[in-house]
Coordinates of C-alpha atoms in Angstrom, one line a residue:
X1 CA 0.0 0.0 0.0
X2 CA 1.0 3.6 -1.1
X3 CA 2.3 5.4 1.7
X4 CA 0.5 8.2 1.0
X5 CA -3.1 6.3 1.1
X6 CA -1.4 4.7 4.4
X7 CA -1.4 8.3 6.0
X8 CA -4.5 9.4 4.9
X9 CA -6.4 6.1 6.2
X10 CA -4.6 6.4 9.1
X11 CA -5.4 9.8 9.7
X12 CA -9.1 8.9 9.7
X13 CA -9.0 5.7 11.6
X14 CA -7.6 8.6 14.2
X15 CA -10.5 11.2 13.8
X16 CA -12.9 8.3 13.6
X17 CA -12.0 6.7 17.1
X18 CA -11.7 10.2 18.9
X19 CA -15.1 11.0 17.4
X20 CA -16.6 8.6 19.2
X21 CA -19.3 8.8 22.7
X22 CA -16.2 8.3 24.7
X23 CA -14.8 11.4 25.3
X24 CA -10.7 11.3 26.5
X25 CA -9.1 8.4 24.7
X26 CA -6.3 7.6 26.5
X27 CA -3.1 7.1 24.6
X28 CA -2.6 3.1 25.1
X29 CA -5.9 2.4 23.8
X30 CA -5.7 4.9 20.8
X31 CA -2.1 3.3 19.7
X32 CA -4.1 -0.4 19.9
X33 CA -6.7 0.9 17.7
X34 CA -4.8 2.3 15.5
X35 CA -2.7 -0.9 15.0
X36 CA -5.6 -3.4 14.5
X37 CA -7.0 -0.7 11.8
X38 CA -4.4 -0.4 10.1
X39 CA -3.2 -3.9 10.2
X40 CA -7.0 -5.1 8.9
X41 CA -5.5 -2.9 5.6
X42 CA -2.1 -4.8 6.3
X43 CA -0.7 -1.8 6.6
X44 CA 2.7 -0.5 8.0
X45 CA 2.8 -1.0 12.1
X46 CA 2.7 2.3 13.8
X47 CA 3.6 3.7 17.2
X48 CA 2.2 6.5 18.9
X49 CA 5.0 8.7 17.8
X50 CA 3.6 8.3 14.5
X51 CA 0.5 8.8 15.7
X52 CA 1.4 12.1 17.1
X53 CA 2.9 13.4 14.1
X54 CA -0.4 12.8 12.5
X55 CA -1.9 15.3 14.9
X56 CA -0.4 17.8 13.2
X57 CA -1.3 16.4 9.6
X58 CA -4.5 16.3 10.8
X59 CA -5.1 19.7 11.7
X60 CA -3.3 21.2 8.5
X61 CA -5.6 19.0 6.4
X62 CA -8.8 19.1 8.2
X63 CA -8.8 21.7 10.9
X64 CA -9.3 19.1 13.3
X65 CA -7.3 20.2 16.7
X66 CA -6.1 17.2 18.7
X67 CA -5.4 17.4 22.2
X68 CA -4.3 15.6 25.0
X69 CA -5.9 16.5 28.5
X70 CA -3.5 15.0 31.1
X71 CA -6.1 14.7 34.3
X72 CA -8.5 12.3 32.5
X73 CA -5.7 10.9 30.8
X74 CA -7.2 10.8 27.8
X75 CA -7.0 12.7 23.6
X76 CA -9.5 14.4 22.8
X77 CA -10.7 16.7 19.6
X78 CA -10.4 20.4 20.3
X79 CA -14.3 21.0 19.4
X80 CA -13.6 25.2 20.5
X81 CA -10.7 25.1 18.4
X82 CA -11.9 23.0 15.4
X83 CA -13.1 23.9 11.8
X84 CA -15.6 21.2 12.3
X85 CA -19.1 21.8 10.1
X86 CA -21.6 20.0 8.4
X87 CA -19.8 19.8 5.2
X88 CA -16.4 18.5 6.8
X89 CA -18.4 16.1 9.1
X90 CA -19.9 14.3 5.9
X91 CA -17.0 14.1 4.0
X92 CA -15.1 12.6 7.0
X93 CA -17.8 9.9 7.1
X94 CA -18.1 9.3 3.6
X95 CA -14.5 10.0 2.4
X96 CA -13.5 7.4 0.0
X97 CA -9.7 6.9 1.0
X98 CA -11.2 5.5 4.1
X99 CA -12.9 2.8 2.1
X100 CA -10.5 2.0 -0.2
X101 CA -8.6 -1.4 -1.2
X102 CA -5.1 -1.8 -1.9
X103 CA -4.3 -4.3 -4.7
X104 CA -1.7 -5.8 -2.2
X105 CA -4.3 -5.8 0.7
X106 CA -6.1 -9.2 1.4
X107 CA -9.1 -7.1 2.3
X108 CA -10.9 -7.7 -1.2
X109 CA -11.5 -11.5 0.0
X110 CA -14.4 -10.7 2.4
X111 CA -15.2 -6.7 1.7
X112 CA -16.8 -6.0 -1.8
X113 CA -16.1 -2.9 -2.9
X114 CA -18.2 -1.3 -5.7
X115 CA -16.8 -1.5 -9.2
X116 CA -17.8 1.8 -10.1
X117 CA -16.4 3.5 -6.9
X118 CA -15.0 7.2 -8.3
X119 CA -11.1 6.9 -8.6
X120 CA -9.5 9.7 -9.0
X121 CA -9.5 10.9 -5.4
X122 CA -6.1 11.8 -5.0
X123 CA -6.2 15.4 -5.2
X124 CA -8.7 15.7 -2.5
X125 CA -6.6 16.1 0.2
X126 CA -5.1 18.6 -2.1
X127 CA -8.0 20.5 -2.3
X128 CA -9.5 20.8 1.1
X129 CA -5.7 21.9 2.1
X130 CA -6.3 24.9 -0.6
X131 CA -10.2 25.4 0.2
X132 CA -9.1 25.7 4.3
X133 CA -6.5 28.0 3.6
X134 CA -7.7 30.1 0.7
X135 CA -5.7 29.3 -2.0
X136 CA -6.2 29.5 -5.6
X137 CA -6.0 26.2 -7.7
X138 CA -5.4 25.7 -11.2
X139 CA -6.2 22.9 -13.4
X140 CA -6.9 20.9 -16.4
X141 CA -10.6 20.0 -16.9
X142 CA -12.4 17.7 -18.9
X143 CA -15.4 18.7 -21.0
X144 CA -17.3 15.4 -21.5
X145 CA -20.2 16.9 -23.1
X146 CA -17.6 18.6 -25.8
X147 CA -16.2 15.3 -26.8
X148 CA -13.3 15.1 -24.0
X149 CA -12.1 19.0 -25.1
X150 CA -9.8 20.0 -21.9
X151 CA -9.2 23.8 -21.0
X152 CA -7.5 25.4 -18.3
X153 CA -8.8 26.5 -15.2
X154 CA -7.8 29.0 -12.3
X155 CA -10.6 28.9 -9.5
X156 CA -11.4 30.2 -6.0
X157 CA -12.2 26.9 -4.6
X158 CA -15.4 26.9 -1.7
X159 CA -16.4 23.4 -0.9
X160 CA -16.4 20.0 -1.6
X161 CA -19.5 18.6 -2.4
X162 CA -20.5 14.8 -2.5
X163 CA -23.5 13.1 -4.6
X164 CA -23.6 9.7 -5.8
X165 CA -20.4 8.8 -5.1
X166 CA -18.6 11.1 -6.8
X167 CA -17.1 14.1 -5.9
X168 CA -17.9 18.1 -6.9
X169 CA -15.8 21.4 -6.2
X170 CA -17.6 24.1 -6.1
X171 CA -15.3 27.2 -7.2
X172 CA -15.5 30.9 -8.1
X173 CA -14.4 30.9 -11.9
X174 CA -14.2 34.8 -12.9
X175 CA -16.8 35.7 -10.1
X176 CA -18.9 33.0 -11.3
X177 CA -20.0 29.8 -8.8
X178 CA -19.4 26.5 -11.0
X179 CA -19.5 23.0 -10.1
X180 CA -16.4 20.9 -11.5
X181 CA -16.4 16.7 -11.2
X182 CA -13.5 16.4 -9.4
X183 CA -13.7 12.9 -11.5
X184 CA -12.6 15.2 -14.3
X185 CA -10.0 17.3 -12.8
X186 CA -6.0 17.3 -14.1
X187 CA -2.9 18.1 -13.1
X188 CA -4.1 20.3 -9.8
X189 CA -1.6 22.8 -8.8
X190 CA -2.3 25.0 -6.0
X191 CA -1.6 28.4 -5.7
X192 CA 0.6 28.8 -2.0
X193 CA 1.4 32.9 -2.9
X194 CA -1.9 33.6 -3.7
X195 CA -4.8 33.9 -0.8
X196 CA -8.7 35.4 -1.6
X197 CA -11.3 36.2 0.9
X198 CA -13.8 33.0 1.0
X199 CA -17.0 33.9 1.0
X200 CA -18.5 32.3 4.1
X201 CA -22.3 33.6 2.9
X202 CA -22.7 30.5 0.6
X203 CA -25.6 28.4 1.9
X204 CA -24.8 25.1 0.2
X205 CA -27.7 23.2 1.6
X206 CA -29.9 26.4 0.1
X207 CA -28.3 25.8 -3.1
X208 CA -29.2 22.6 -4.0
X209 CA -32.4 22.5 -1.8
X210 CA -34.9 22.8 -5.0
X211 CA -32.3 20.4 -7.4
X212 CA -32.1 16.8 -7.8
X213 CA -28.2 15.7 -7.0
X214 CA -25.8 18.1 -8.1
X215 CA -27.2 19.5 -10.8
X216 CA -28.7 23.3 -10.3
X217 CA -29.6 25.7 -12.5
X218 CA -31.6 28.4 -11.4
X219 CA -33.0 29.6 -15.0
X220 CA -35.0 26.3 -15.2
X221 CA -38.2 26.7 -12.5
X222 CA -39.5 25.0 -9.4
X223 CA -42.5 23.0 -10.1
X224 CA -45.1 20.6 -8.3
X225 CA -44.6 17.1 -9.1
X226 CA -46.8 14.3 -8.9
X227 CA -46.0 10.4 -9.7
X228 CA -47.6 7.5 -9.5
X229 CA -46.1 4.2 -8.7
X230 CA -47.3 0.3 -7.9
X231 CA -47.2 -0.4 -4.1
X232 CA -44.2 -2.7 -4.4
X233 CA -42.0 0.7 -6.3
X234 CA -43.2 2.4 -3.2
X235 CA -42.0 0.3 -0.5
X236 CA -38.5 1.6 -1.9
X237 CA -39.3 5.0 -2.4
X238 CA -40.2 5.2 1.0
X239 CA -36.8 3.6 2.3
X240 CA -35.0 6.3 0.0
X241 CA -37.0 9.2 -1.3
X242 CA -36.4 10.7 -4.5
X243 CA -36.1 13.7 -2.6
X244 CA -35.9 15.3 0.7
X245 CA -39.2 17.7 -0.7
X246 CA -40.9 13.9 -0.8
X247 CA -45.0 14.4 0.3
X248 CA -46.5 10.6 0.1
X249 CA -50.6 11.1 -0.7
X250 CA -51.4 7.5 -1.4
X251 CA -50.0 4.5 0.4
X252 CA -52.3 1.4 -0.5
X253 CA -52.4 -2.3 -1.7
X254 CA -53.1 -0.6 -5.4
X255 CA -50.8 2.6 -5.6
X256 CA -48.1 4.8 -4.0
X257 CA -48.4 8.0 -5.1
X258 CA -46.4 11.1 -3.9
X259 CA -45.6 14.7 -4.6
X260 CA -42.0 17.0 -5.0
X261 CA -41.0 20.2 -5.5
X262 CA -37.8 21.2 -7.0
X263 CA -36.4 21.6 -10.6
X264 CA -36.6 19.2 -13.4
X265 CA -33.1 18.8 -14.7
X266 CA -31.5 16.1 -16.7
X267 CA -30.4 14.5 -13.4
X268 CA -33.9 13.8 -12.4
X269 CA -35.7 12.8 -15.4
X270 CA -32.6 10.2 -15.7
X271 CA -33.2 9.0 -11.8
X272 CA -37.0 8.6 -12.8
X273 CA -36.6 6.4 -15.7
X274 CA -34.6 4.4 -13.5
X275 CA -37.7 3.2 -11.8
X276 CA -39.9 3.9 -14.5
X277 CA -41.5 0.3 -14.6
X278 CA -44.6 1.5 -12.6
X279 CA -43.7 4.8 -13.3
X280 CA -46.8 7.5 -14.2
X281 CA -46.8 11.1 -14.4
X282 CA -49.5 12.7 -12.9
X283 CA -48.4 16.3 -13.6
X284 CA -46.8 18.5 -14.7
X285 CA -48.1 17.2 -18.2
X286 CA -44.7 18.5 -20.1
X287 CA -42.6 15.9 -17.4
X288 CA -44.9 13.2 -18.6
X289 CA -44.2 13.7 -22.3
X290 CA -40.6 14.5 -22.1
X291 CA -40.9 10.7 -19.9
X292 CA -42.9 9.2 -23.1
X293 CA -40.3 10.8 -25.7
X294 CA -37.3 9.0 -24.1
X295 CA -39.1 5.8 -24.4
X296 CA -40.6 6.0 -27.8
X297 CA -36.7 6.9 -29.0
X298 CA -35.5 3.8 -27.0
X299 CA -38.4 1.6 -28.5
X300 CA -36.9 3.0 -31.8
X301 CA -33.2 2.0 -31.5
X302 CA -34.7 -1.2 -29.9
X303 CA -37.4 -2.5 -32.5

C-alpha cells in the first residue's frame, strides 16, 4: 500500500475513534486501535509517535485540533478550536480513501467494494488543504459533453461537495460559482502565494435544496410534481425518497403515489426512468411527455 493512502487512512481511523461517545481516549488504547486498523489494511505497524505526528497532519488538512488533556488521561478533539461543520463532518464519514482497497491488501477476500467506486480521489486532500487556507487552484478539466475538449482552469475553490459517489468542487471561476467533477480534474496545482477572501455567505444546503443531486440551474423553474407508482416501487421510495421535498398522498395495496417540488433537470428525469416500470406522471403534463419521448426513442433503436 501507497504510503501516501497509508497516511490518509490512518489519519481517519484517528479522527474516527476520537469522534466517538467516549470522550478522552487515553493514549494506550488509541495506539491499539490504531494498529488493529491499520493492520486489517495490512498496513505498515505504527507507534504513537507516529500517531502524534499525524496530529499535526490532521489539523493542517482538516482543521481538526487534537489534544491531550493530562487529568483524565485521555486525547480528545479540540471542538472550540476546530473547523468542524456539516460539510467536513460528511466528508469525513463518507470520504473514499477511508474505504479504499489496496491491490496488495487481502481485504478484497471478504469486503466488496463497488466497481464503479470514483477513482481519481487523489487530489482531494489537495483540495480541502487549498479550500481551508484560501488558495487559488489551477487545473486541467475535462469537458465530456464537448467530446473530452480540456481547458485550463484558475478557480477560488469553496467546498467539496459529494453526490452519488462522486465528488464536486464548487469554485469561483471569474466571479462565477461552478461546479467541477473532481472525476474530471487534471494536473491540480495549488496556488501557495496567492490567498482570496472565501465567501463564508454560501448556503450550500440552500443551493441545491430545490435540485435533484448536483445539478442546479436556477433559470430552469420550481415546479409541483406528482407520480404515481405500484405499491411494491413504493416500499422503496419510502426507504430512499427521490427527494428530501418527498409528500407521500397515497399508500395502498393498489398505488403509492407522492408529490416533490424542486427543478426538473436532466439528473432527475434520468433518476426517474430508473424506476420507470410502474412509473406514471400525474403532472406536470410537459414531465410526462418528455418521460414518453425518451421511451418511444428507446423503443426505436430497440425494435
Amino acid at each position: 500500500m501507497g504510503k501516501k493512502l497509508e497516511g490518509i487512512q490512518r489519519m481517519l481511523v484517528i479522527i474516527n475513534k476520537l469522534k466517538e461517545r467516549q470522550r478522552y481516549v487515553p493514549r494506550e488504547e488509541l495506539e491499539e486501535y490504531v494498529r488493529l486498523r491499520m493492520e486489517e489494511r495490512d498496513a505498515t505497524p505504527v507507534d504513537i509517535r507516529t500517531i502524534q505526528r499525524d496530529f499535526k497532519d490532521i489539523e493542517d488538512l482538516f482543521g481538526i485540533c487534537i489534544r491531550f488533556d493530562k487529568k483524565r488521561n485521555g486525547y480528545y478533539i479540540n471542538e472550540e478550536d476546530s473547523l468542524i461543520n456539516e460539510q467536513y463532518e460528511r466528508l469525513l464519514l463518507n470520504f473514499d480513501l477511508l474505504n479504499a482497497l489496496d491491490k496488495t491488501s487481502n481485504l478484497h477476500t471478504y469486503v466488496l467494494a463497488e466497481h464503479h467506486r470514483p477513482s481519481d480521489t487523489e487530489c482531494l486532500p489537495a483540495l480541502i488543504k487549498a479550500i481551508k487556507f484560501s488558495h487559488p487552484v489551477a487545473f486541467d478539466y475535462i469537458y465530456v459533453r464537448e467530446e473530452g475538449r480540456m481547458r485550463n482552469k484558475k478557480v477560488l475553490p469553496h467546498y467539496l461537495k459529494e453526490d452519488q459517489q462522486r465528488w464536486y468542487l464548487l469554485a469561483y471561476d471569474n466571479n462565477v460559482l461552478k461546479i467541477f467533477n473532481v472525476d474530471c480534474i487534471r494536473n491540480l496545482r495549488i496556488y501557495y502565494e496567492e490567498t482570496f477572501k472565501r465567501d463564508m455567505d454560501i448556503d450550500v444546503n440552500d443551493l441545491f435544496k430545490d435540485s435533484y443531486g448536483i445539478w442546479n440551474q436556477p433559470d430552469i423553474p420550481i415546479e409541483n410534481i406528482e407520480l404515481s407508482y405500484s405499491a411494491l416501487d413504493g416500499r422503496f421510495l419510502k426507504s430512499v425518497p427521490l427527494h428530501h421535498s418527498q409528500t407521500i398522498i397515497a399508500d395502498n395495496e393498489t398505488e403509492f403515489r407522492i408529490t416533490l417540488r424542486l427543478r426538473i433537470t436532466n439528473d432527475f428525469v434520468m433518476a426517474l426512468l430508473a424506476r420507470s416500470s410502474s412509473l406514471t406522471v400525474i403532472k406536470p403534463l410537459h414531465l410526462r411527455e418528455r418521460v414518453r419521448k425518451v421511451y418511444e426513442k428507446a423503443l426505436q433503436r430497440n425494435a
